[in-house]
Amino acid sequence: KAGVTQTPRYLIKTRGQQVTLSCSPISGHRSVSWYQQTPGQGLQFLFEYFSETQRNKGNFPGRFSGRQFSNSRSEMNVSTLELGDSALYLCASSANQNQNTEAFFGQGTRLTVV
Amino acid sequence: AQSVTQLDSHVSVSEGTPVLLRCNYSSSYSPSLFWYVQHPNKGLQLLLKYTSAATLVKGINGFEAEFKKSETSFHLTKPSAHMSDAAEYFCVVNTGFQKLVFGTGTRLLVSP
């Protein structure tokens, strides 16, 4: 069974641009969540989607948005990039929304804003 | 609000000696707790999870964790460290709808 796939693995963008990151969950998983990892703030929850509906959102500005498609694939978009958006963005998928159900993570997309 | 606190930012051990990574949790009810490991430039890998079925949880690569309600702890242990265990370890609580709250991480250093 293929794991969680994130593309691209690396991105370099300029301040003010926008970026779209993609995540393909494990086959059959309907929950996809996104996290931002930085040295200063650690791992922070961005949002979670289940069956194309955003069920939960973290404390990030509206420049961060996402969506989920009918095949459970998810995209995350960041508009008007700032230097502080440089981070490793991790996607995780879960079979369901049960709190005891583990999340499986992709390798991440390393975004550098210059 | 549910949270986890990792008590050590760095832990150094010698190969072959025991490993103890400490985590305390804060929750008003039985929490869903996990330990993940992250190797350099890699994603997160699940080591083990606590599901309330048993207080001693066995995970992959010889790791275990014991849930102690009286101490609000979920410490991660391994009897004998390997060089390949050098990585960052995260204690995590699932607060609902797959919103994971991470501890600040413990970097495990293993010397030969």
Coordinates of C-alpha atoms in Angstrom, one line a residue:
Chain A
K1 CA 0.0 0.0 0.0
A2 CA 1.4 3.3 -1.0
G3 CA 2.0 5.9 1.7
V4 CA 1.1 9.5 1.9
T5 CA 2.6 11.4 -1.1
Q6 CA 3.3 15.1 -1.0
T7 CA 4.4 17.1 -4.0
P8 CA 6.6 18.9 -4.7
R9 CA 9.2 18.0 -2.1
Y10 CA 11.0 21.4 -2.4
L11 CA 9.8 24.8 -3.4
I12 CA 11.4 28.2 -3.6
K13 CA 9.1 31.2 -3.9
T14 CA 9.4 34.9 -3.7
R15 CA 7.6 37.1 -1.2
G16 CA 4.2 38.1 -2.4
Q17 CA 3.7 35.0 -4.6
Q18 CA 1.3 32.2 -3.9
V19 CA 1.9 28.5 -3.7
T20 CA -0.1 25.3 -3.9
L21 CA 1.0 22.1 -2.2
S22 CA -0.5 18.7 -2.9
C23 CA -1.2 15.7 -0.8
S24 CA -2.4 12.2 -1.9
P25 CA -3.5 10.2 1.2
I26 CA -3.3 6.5 1.7
S27 CA -5.9 4.7 -0.4
G28 CA -9.1 4.5 1.5
H29 CA -8.3 7.2 4.0
R30 CA -10.8 10.0 4.1
S31 CA -9.3 12.4 6.6
V32 CA -6.4 14.6 5.6
S33 CA -4.8 17.1 7.8
W34 CA -2.0 19.7 7.3
Y35 CA 0.8 20.9 9.7
Q36 CA 3.5 23.5 9.5
Q37 CA 6.8 22.7 11.1
T38 CA 9.3 25.5 11.9
P39 CA 12.3 25.6 14.2
G40 CA 10.8 28.4 16.3
Q41 CA 7.1 27.2 16.5
G42 CA 7.5 23.5 16.2
L43 CA 4.6 21.5 14.7
Q44 CA 1.4 23.4 14.4
F45 CA -2.0 22.2 13.1
L46 CA -3.3 24.1 10.0
F47 CA -6.6 22.3 9.1
E48 CA -8.3 19.0 8.6
Y49 CA -10.6 17.8 5.9
F50 CA -12.9 14.8 5.9
S51 CA -15.1 13.9 2.9
E52 CA -14.4 17.3 1.3
T53 CA -15.4 19.3 4.3
Q54 CA -13.1 21.3 6.5
R55 CA -13.8 20.0 10.1
N56 CA -11.1 21.8 12.0
K57 CA -8.9 24.8 11.6
G58 CA -5.8 26.0 13.4
N59 CA -4.8 29.5 14.3
F60 CA -3.4 30.7 11.0
P61 CA -4.3 33.7 8.9
G62 CA -6.7 33.5 6.0
R63 CA -3.8 33.4 3.6
F64 CA -3.7 29.7 4.4
S65 CA -6.4 27.7 2.8
G66 CA -7.1 24.2 1.6
R67 CA -9.5 21.9 0.0
Q68 CA -10.2 18.3 -0.5
F69 CA -11.4 16.6 -3.6
S70 CA -13.8 13.7 -4.0
N71 CA -10.9 11.2 -4.3
S72 CA -9.6 12.5 -0.9
R73 CA -6.6 14.2 -2.4
S74 CA -6.0 17.5 -0.8
E75 CA -4.3 20.8 -1.7
M76 CA -3.1 23.6 0.5
N77 CA -2.7 27.1 -0.8
V78 CA -0.8 30.0 0.7
S79 CA -1.3 33.4 -0.8
T80 CA 0.8 36.5 -0.5
L81 CA 3.8 34.6 0.8
E82 CA 5.8 36.1 3.6
L83 CA 9.4 35.2 4.7
G84 CA 7.9 33.6 7.9
D85 CA 6.0 31.1 5.8
S86 CA 9.2 29.3 5.1
A87 CA 8.7 25.9 6.7
L88 CA 8.3 22.2 6.2
Y89 CA 4.6 21.5 5.5
L90 CA 3.4 18.0 6.4
C91 CA 0.3 16.3 5.3
A92 CA -1.2 13.4 7.3
S93 CA -4.0 11.0 6.4
S94 CA -6.2 8.9 8.7
A95 CA -8.7 6.2 8.0
N96 CA -11.4 8.0 10.0
Q97 CA -11.9 10.8 12.6
N98 CA -11.8 8.5 15.6
Q99 CA -9.4 10.0 18.1
N100 CA -7.6 6.7 18.6
T101 CA -6.9 6.3 14.9
E102 CA -3.3 7.0 14.0
A103 CA -2.3 9.5 11.4
F104 CA 0.3 8.7 8.7
F105 CA 2.5 11.4 7.5
G106 CA 4.1 12.2 4.2
Q107 CA 7.7 13.3 3.7
G108 CA 6.7 16.9 3.6
T109 CA 7.2 19.9 1.3
R110 CA 10.0 22.2 2.2
L111 CA 9.0 25.7 1.2
T112 CA 11.5 28.5 1.2
V113 CA 10.4 32.1 0.7
V114 CA 13.0 34.5 -0.4
Chain B
A1 CA -7.5 22.3 26.5
Q2 CA -5.5 19.2 26.0
S3 CA -1.7 19.5 25.7
V4 CA 1.5 17.5 26.1
T5 CA 4.8 18.6 27.6
Q6 CA 8.1 17.0 26.8
L7 CA 10.4 17.5 29.7
D8 CA 13.8 17.3 27.9
S9 CA 14.8 19.0 24.7
H10 CA 17.9 16.8 24.4
V11 CA 18.8 13.4 25.7
S12 CA 22.2 11.8 25.2
V13 CA 22.8 8.1 25.7
S14 CA 25.5 5.6 24.7
E15 CA 24.8 2.8 22.4
G16 CA 23.5 -0.2 24.3
T17 CA 22.2 1.8 27.3
P18 CA 18.5 2.4 28.1
V19 CA 16.5 5.3 26.7
L20 CA 13.9 7.3 28.6
L21 CA 12.1 10.2 26.9
R22 CA 9.6 11.9 29.2
C23 CA 6.2 13.3 28.4
N24 CA 3.4 14.6 30.6
Y25 CA -0.1 15.3 29.4
S26 CA -2.9 17.5 30.4
S27 CA -6.4 16.3 29.8
S28 CA -9.7 16.3 31.6
Y29 CA -10.6 12.9 30.2
S30 CA -8.8 9.8 28.9
P31 CA -6.5 11.2 26.2
S32 CA -5.5 9.7 22.9
L33 CA -1.7 9.7 23.0
F34 CA 1.0 8.9 20.5
W35 CA 4.7 8.9 20.0
Y36 CA 6.2 9.8 16.6
V37 CA 9.8 9.9 15.5
Q38 CA 11.3 12.1 12.9
H39 CA 14.6 11.4 11.3
P40 CA 16.5 14.3 9.6
N41 CA 14.7 15.6 6.5
K42 CA 12.0 13.0 6.8
G43 CA 8.4 12.9 7.7
L44 CA 7.0 11.6 11.0
Q45 CA 6.7 7.9 11.7
L46 CA 4.4 6.5 14.3
L47 CA 6.1 4.6 17.1
L48 CA 3.1 3.7 19.2
K49 CA -0.3 4.8 20.5
Y50 CA -2.2 4.6 23.7
T51 CA -5.8 3.5 23.3
S52 CA -6.8 2.8 26.9
A53 CA -6.9 -0.9 26.2
A54 CA -3.6 -1.4 28.1
T55 CA -1.4 0.9 30.1
L56 CA 1.8 -0.6 28.7
V57 CA 2.0 -0.1 25.0
K58 CA 4.6 -1.8 22.7
G59 CA 5.7 -0.1 19.6
I60 CA 8.0 -0.6 16.7
N61 CA 11.8 -1.0 16.9
G62 CA 11.7 -2.1 20.6
F63 CA 10.1 1.0 22.0
E64 CA 7.5 1.0 24.8
A65 CA 5.5 3.6 26.6
E66 CA 3.6 3.4 29.9
F67 CA 0.5 5.4 30.5
K68 CA 0.3 6.5 34.2
K69 CA -2.9 8.3 35.0
S70 CA -1.8 9.2 38.6
E71 CA 1.3 10.9 37.2
T72 CA -0.3 12.2 33.9
S73 CA 2.7 10.7 32.1
F74 CA 3.3 8.8 29.0
H75 CA 7.1 8.2 29.0
L76 CA 8.8 6.4 26.1
T77 CA 11.5 3.8 26.8
K78 CA 13.8 1.4 25.1
P79 CA 16.0 -1.1 26.9
S80 CA 19.0 -0.7 24.6
A81 CA 19.7 2.2 22.3
H82 CA 21.0 1.8 18.7
M83 CA 22.8 4.3 16.6
S84 CA 19.9 4.3 14.3
D85 CA 17.6 5.6 17.1
A86 CA 19.2 9.0 16.9
A87 CA 16.3 11.3 15.8
E88 CA 13.7 13.7 17.2
Y89 CA 10.8 12.2 19.1
F90 CA 7.4 13.9 19.6
C91 CA 4.8 13.1 22.1
V92 CA 1.4 13.9 20.6
V93 CA -2.3 14.1 21.8
N94 CA -5.2 13.9 19.4
T95 CA -7.7 16.6 20.6
G96 CA -10.4 15.5 18.2
F97 CA -11.2 15.5 14.4
Q98 CA -7.6 14.5 13.8
K99 CA -6.2 17.7 15.3
L100 CA -2.9 16.6 16.7
V101 CA -1.2 18.7 19.3
F102 CA 2.6 18.1 19.4
G103 CA 5.1 18.4 22.2
T104 CA 8.2 20.5 21.5
G105 CA 10.2 17.4 20.7
T106 CA 13.2 15.6 22.3
R107 CA 16.3 15.1 20.3
L108 CA 17.9 11.8 21.1
L109 CA 21.7 11.6 20.6
V110 CA 23.3 8.2 20.6
S111 CA 27.1 7.9 20.9
P112 CA 29.1 4.8 20.1

